[in-house]
mmCIF file of C-alpha atoms in Angstrom:
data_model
loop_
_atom_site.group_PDB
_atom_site.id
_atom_site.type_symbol
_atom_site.label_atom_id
_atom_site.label_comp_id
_atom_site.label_asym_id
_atom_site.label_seq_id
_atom_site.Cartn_x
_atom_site.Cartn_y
_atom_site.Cartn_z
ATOM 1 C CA UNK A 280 0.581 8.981 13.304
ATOM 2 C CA UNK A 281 3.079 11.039 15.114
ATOM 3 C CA UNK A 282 6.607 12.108 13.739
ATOM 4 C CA UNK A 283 10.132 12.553 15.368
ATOM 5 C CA UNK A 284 11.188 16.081 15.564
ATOM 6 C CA UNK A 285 14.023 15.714 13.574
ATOM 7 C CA UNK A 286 11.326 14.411 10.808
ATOM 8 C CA UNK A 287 9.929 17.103 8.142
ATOM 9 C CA UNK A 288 6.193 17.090 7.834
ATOM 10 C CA UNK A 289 7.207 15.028 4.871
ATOM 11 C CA UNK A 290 6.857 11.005 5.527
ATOM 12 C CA UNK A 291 8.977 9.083 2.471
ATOM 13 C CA UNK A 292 8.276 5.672 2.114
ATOM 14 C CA UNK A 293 10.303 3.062 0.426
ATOM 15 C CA UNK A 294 8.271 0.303 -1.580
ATOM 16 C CA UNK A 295 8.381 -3.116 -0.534
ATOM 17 C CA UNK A 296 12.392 -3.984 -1.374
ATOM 18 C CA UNK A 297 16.030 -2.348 -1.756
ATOM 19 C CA UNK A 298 18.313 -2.320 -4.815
ATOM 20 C CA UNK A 299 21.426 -2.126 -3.171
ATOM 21 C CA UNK A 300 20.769 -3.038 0.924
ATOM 22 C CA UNK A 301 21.077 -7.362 1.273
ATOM 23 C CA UNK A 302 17.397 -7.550 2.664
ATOM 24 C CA UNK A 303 15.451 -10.050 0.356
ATOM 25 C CA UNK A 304 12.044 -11.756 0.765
ATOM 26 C CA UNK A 305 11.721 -14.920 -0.359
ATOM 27 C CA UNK A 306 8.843 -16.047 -2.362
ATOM 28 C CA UNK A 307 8.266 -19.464 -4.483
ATOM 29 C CA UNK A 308 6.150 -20.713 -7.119
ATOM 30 C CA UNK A 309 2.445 -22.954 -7.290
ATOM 31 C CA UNK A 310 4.527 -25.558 -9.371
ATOM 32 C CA UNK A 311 7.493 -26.122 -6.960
ATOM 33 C CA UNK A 312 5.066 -26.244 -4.055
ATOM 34 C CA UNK A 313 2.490 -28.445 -5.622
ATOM 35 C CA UNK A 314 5.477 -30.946 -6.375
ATOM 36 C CA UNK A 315 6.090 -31.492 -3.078
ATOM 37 C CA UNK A 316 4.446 -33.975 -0.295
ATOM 38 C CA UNK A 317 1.960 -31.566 1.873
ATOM 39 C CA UNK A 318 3.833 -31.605 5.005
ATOM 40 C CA UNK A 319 7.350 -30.880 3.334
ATOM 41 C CA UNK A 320 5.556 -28.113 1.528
ATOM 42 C CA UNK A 321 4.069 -26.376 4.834
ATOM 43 C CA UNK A 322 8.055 -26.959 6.317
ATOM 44 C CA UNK A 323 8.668 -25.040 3.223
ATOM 45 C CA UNK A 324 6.581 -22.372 3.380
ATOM 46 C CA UNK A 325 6.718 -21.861 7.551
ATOM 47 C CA UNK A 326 10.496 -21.252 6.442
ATOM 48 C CA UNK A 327 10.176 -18.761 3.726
ATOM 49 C CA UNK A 328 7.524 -17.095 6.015
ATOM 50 C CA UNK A 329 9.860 -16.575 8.753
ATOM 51 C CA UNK A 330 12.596 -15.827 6.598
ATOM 52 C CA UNK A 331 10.150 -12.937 5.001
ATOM 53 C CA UNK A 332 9.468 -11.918 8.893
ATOM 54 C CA UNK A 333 12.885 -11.490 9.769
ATOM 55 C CA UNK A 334 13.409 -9.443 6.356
ATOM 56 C CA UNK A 335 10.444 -7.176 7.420
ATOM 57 C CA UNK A 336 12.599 -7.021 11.180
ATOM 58 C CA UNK A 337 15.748 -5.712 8.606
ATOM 59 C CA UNK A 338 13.343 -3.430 6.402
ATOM 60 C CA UNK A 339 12.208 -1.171 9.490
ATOM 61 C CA UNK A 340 15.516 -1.325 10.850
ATOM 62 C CA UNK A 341 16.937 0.620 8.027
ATOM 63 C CA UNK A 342 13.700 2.407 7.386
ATOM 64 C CA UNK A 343 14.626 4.075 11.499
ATOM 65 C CA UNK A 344 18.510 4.357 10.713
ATOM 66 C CA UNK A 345 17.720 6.638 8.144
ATOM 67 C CA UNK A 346 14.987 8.898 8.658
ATOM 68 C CA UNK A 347 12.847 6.670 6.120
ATOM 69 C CA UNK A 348 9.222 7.144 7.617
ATOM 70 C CA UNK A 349 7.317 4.629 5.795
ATOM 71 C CA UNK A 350 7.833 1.188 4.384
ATOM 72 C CA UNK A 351 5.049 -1.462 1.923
ATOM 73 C CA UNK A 352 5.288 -4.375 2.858
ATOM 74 C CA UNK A 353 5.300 -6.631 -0.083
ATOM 75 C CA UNK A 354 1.662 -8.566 -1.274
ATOM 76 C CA UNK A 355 3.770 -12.411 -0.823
ATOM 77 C CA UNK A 356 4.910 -11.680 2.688
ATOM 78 C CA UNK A 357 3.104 -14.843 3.266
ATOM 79 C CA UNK A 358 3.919 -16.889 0.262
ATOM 80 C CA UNK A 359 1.045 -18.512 -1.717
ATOM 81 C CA UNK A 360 -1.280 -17.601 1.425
ATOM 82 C CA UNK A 361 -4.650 -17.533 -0.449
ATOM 83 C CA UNK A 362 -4.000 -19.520 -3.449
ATOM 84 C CA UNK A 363 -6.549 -22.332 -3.700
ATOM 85 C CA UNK A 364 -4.661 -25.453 -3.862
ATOM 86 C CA UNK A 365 -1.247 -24.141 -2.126
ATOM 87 C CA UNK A 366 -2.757 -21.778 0.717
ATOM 88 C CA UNK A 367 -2.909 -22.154 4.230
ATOM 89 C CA UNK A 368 -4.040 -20.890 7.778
ATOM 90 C CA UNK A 369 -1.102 -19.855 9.662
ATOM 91 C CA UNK A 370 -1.772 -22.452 12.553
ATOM 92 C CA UNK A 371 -1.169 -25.010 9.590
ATOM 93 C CA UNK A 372 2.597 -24.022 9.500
ATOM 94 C CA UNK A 373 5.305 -25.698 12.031
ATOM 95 C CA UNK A 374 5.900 -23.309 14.397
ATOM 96 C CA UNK A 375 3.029 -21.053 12.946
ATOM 97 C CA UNK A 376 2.220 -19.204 15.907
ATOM 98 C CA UNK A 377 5.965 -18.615 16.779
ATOM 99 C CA UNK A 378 5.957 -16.715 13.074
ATOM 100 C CA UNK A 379 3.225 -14.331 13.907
ATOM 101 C CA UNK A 380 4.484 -13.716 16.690
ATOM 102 C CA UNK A 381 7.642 -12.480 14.986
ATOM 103 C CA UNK A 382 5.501 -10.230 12.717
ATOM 104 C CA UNK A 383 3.700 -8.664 15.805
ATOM 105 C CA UNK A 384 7.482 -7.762 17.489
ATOM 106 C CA UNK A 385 7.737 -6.069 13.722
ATOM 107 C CA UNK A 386 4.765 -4.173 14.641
ATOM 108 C CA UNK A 387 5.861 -3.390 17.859
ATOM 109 C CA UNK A 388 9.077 -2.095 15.999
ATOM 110 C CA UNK A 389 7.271 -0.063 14.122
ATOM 111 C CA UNK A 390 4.997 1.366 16.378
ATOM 112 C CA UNK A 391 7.915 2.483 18.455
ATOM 113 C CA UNK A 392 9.860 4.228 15.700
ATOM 114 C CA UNK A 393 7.005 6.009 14.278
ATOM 115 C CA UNK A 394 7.484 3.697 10.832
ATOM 116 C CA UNK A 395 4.144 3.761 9.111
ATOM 117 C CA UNK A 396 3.154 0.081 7.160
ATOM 118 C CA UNK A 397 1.150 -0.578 4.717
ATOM 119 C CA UNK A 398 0.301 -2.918 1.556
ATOM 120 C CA UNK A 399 -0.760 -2.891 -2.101
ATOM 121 C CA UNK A 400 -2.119 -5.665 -3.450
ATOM 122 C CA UNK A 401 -1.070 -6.988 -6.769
ATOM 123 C CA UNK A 402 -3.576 -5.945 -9.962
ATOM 124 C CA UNK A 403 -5.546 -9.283 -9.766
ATOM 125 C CA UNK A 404 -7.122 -8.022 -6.566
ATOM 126 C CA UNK A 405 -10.622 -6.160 -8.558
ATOM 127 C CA UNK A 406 -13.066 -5.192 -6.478
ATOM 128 C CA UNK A 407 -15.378 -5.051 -9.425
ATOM 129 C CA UNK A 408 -15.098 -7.359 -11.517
ATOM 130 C CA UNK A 409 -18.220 -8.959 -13.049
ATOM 131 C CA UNK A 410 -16.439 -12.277 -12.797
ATOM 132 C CA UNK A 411 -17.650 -13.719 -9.504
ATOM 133 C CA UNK A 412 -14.423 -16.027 -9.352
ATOM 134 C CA UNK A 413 -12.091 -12.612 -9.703
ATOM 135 C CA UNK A 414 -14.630 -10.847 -6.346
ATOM 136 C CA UNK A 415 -13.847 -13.557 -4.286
ATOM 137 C CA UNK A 416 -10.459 -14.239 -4.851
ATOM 138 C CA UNK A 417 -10.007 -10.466 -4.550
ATOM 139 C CA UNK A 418 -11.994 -10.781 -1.288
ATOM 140 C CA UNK A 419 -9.499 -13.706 -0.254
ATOM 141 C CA UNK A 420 -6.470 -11.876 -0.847
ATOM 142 C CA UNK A 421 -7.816 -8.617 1.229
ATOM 143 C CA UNK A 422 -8.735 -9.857 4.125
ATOM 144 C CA UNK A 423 -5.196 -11.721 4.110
ATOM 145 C CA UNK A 424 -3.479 -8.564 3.638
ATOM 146 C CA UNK A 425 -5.109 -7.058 6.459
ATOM 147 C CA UNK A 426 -4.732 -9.499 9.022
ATOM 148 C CA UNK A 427 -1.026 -8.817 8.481
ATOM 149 C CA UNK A 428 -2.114 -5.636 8.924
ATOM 150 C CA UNK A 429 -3.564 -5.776 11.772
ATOM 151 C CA UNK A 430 0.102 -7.817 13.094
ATOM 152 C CA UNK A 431 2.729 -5.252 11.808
ATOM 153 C CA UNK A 432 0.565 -1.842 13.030
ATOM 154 C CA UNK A 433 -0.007 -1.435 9.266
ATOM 155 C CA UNK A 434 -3.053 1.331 8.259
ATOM 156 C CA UNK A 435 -3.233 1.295 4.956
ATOM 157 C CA UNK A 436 -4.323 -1.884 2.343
ATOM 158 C CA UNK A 437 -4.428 0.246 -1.177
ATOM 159 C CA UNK A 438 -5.943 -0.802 -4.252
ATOM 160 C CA UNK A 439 -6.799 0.910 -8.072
ATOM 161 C CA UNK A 440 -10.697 1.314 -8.498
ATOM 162 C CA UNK A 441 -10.566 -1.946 -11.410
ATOM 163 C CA UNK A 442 -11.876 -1.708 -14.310
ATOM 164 C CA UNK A 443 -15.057 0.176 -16.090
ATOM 165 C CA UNK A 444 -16.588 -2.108 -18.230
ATOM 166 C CA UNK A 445 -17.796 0.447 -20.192
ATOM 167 C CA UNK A 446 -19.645 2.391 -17.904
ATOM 168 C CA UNK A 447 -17.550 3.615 -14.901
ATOM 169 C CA UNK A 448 -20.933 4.787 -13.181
ATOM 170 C CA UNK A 449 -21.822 1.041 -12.921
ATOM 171 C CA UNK A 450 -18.908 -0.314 -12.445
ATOM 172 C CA UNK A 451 -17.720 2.210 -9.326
ATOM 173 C CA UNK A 452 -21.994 1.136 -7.873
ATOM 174 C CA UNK A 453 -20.275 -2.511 -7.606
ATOM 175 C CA UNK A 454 -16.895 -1.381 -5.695
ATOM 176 C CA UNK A 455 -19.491 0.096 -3.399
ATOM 177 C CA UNK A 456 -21.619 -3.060 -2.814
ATOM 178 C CA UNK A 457 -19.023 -5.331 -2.936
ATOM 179 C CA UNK A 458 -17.109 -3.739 -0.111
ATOM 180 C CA UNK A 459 -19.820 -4.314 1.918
ATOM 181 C CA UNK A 460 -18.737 -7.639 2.211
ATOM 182 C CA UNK A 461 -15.701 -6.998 3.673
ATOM 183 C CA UNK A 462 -14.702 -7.242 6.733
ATOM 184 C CA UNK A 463 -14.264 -4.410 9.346
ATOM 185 C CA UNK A 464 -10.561 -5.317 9.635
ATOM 186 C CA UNK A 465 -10.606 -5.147 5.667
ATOM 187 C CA UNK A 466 -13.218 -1.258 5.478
ATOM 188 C CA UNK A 467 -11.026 0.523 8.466
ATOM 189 C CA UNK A 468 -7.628 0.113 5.963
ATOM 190 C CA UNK A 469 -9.024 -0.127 2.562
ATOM 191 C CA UNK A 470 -7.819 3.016 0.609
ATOM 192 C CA UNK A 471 -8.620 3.591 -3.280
ATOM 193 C CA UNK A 472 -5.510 4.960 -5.991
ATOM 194 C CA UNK A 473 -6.430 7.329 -9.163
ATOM 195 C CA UNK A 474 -4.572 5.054 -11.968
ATOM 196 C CA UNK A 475 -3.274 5.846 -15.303
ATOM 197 C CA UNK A 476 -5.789 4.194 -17.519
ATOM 198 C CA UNK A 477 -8.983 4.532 -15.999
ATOM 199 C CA UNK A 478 -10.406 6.113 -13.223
ATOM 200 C CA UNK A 479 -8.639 9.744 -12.115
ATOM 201 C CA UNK A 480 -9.017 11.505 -9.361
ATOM 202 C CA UNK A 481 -12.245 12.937 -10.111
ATOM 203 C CA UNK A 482 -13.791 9.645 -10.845
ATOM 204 C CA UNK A 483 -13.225 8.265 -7.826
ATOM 205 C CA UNK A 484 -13.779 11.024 -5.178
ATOM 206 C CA UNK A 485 -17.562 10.563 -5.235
ATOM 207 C CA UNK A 486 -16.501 7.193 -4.372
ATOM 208 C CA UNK A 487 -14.608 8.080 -1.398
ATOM 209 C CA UNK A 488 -16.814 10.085 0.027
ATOM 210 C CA UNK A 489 -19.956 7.695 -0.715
ATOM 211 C CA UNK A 490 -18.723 4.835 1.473
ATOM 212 C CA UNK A 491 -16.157 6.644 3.749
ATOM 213 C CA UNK A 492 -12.728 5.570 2.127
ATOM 214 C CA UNK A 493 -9.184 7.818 1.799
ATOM 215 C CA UNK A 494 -8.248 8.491 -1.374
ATOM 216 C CA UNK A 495 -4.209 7.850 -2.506
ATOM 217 C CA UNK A 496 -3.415 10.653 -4.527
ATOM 218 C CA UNK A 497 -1.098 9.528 -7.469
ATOM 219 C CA UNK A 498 0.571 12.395 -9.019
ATOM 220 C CA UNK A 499 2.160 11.010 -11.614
ATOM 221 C CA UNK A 500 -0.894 8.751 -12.593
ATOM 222 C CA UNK A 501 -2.851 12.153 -12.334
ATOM 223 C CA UNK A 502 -0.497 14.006 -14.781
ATOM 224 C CA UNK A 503 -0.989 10.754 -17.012
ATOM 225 C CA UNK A 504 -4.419 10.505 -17.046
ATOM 226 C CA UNK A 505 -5.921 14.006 -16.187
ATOM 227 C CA UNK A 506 -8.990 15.689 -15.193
ATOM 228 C CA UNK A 507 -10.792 18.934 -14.336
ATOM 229 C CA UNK A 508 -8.781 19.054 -11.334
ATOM 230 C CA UNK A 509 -5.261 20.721 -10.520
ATOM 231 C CA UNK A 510 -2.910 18.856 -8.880
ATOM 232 C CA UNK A 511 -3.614 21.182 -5.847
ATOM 233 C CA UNK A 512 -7.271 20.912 -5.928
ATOM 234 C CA UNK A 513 -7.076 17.057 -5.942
ATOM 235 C CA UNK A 514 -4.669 17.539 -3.262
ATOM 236 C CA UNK A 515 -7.035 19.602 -0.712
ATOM 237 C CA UNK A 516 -10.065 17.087 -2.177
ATOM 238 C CA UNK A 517 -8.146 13.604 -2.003
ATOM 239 C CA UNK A 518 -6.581 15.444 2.058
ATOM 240 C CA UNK A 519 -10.392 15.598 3.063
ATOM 241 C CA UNK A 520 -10.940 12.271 2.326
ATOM 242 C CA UNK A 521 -8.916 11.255 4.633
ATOM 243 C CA UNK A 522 -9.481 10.703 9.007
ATOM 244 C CA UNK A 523 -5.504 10.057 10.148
ATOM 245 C CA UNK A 524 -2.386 11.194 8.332
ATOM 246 C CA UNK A 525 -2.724 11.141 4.652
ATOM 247 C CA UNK A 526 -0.607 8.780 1.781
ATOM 248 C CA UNK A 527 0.082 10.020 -1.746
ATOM 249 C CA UNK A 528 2.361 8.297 -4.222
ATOM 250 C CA UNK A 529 5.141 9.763 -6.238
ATOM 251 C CA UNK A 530 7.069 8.980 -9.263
ATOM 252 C CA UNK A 531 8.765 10.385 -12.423
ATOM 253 C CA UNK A 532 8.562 9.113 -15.733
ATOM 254 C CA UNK A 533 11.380 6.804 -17.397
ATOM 255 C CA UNK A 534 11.512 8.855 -20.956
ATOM 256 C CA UNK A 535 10.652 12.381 -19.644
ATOM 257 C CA UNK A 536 6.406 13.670 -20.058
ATOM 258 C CA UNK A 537 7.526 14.057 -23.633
ATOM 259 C CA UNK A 538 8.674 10.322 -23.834
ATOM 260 C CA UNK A 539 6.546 7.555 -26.014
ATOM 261 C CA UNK A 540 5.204 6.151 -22.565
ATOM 262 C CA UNK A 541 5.277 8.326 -19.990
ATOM 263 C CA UNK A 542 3.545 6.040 -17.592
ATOM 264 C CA UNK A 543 6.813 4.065 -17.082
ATOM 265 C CA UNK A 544 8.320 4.876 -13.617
ATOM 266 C CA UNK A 545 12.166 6.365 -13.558
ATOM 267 C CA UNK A 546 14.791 4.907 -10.844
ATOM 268 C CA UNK A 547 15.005 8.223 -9.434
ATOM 269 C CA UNK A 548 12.337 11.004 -8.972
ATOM 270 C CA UNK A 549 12.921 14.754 -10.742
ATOM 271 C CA UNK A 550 12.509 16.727 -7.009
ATOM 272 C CA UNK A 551 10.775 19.074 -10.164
ATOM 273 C CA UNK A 552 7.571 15.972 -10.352
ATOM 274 C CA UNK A 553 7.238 17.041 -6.149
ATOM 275 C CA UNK A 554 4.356 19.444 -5.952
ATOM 276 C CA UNK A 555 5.060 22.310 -4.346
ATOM 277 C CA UNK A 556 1.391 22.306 -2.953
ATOM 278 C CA UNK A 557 2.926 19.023 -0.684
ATOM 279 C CA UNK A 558 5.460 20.396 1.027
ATOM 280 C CA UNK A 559 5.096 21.446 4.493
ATOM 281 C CA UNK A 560 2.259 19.413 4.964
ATOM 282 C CA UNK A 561 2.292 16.131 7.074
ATOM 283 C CA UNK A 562 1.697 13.649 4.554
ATOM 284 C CA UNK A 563 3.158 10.265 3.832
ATOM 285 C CA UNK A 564 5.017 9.840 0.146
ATOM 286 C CA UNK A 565 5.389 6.555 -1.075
ATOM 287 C CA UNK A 566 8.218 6.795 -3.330
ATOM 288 C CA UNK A 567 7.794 4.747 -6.550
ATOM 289 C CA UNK A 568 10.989 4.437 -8.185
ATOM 290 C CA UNK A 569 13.572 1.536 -9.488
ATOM 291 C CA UNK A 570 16.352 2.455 -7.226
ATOM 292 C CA UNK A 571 14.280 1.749 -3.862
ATOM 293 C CA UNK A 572 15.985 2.847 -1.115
ATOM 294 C CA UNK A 573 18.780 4.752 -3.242
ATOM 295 C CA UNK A 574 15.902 6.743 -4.751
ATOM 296 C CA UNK A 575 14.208 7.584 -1.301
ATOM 297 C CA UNK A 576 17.589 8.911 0.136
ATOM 298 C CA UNK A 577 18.188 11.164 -3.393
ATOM 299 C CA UNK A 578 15.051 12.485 -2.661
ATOM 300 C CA UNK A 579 15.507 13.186 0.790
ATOM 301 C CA UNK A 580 18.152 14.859 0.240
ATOM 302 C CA UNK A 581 16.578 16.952 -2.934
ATOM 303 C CA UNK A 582 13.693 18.373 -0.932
ATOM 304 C CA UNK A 583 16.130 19.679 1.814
ATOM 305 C CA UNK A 584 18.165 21.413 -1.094
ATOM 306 C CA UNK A 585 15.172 22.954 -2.639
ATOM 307 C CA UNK A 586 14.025 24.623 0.974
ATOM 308 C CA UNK A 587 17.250 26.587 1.289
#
């Protein structure tokens, strides 16, 4: 994906919401919709998805008014979309057709301000999980995630590599057959994340490589949970890995690294946390921090200041 000129090599991207701009996506719960008569529900929910829509419209907006090059768009864009007794197809919605249609102008948005999209799926979405019921709902939710995808121009559906179950060999053999079963719309976005618990970088490059997936390089979740590799070697390893412009995630921790849990994300990032080994590169940041947009700009404006 091309840049601007006036762009570094350096994509930022903001995650999903803003602390301080009034752009807000609506979401609502199982227990309110279930209470309601099926038709008033689907008015309900055609609203809040239009309403979410015109919030993604807002989102890229400010994302191109200030030089933000990325922007996650959040897992309920579509409220309740997969959930078994509350979900729907989109042509079930009043005016459903009129709402994607909305979501493909966002795409079209996008496409013509060089804003990259993308989407992380909440932590209930494990690919490996030896609970059948947990695969398919998994399944459910990624191949509705991706057909927004494929709407808003959107590249990248990231999840963690689950959990090990006590023998990560096994467990990362059942990521691999289960994504089988996915869909080509589903394999040709589906990236993989090094967490903090589990699986690091080294753990799941094999993986990567095995069924033709990018790895997203977490930094933070790399300094957390560490491995035999540098942070530069899993950069070059996690770069190769990938076939179009590559995403890494960045974050600082709440406490300091000599905190009680340095895991927990800051609202700003220490411009110190920012490998060195990224810059000049053309790579896309997803900035995780509590001050959203506030923290993307600080940022911004940090890596400028450390150049001259």
């Amino acid at each position: 994906m091309s840049k601007t000129k006036s762009q570094s090599s350096i994509r930022l991207g903001l995650c999903c919401q803003f602390l301080e701009e009034p752009i807000k996506f609506r979401n609502t719960t199982v227990k309110s919709n279930s209470q309601m008569e099926r038709t008033a529900a689907l008015e309900k929910l055609a609203r809040l998805c239009r309403e979410n829509a015109e919030a993604l419209q807002s989102s890229l907006e400010y994302c191109a008014a200030h030089n933000i090059g990325c922007f996650r768009i959040n897992s309920q864009i579509l409220p309740l979309k997969t959930h078994p007794e509350c979900g729907y197809d989109m042509q079930d919605l009043p005016e459903g057709k009129a709402i994607v249609k909305l979501f493909k102008q966002c795409g079209q948005y996008a496409r013509e301000h060089q804003i990259r999209t993308c989407f992380h799926p909440d932590q209930f979405v494990v690919l490996n999980s030896p609970r059948k019921e947990v695969v398919e709902r998994s399944i459910a939710e990624l191949e509705y995630q991706s057909e927004v995808a494929e709407w808003v121009n959107a590249d990248v559906v990231n999840i963690h590599g689950g959990g090990a179950y006590g023998d990560k060999e096994s467990a990362l053999a059942q990521f691999a057959e289960n994504f089988k079963r996915l869909s080509k719309r589903v394999r040709s976005r589906l990236t993989v994340e090094n967490d903090d618990t589990t699986y690091t970088p080294a753990d799941l490059l094999p993986l990567c490589r095995k069924i033709g997936i990018p790895l997203v390089y977490d930094a933070h979740h790399h300094r957390c949970l560490p491995d035999e590799l540098s942070i530069e070697e899993a950069t070059e390893q996690a770069i190769q890995t990938w076939d179009r412009e590559p995403m890494f995630h960045i974050s600082s921790p709440l406490e300091g690294w000599k905190g009680p849990k340095p895991h927990r994300h800051h609202d700003f990032i220490n411009v110190r946390d920012f490998p060195d080994c990224w810059e000049d590169r053309e790579l896309t940041v997803e900035v995780e921090a509590k001050a959203k947009e506030q923290a993307v700009l600080k940022l911004m404006q940090s890596l400028r200041n450390r150049k001259k």
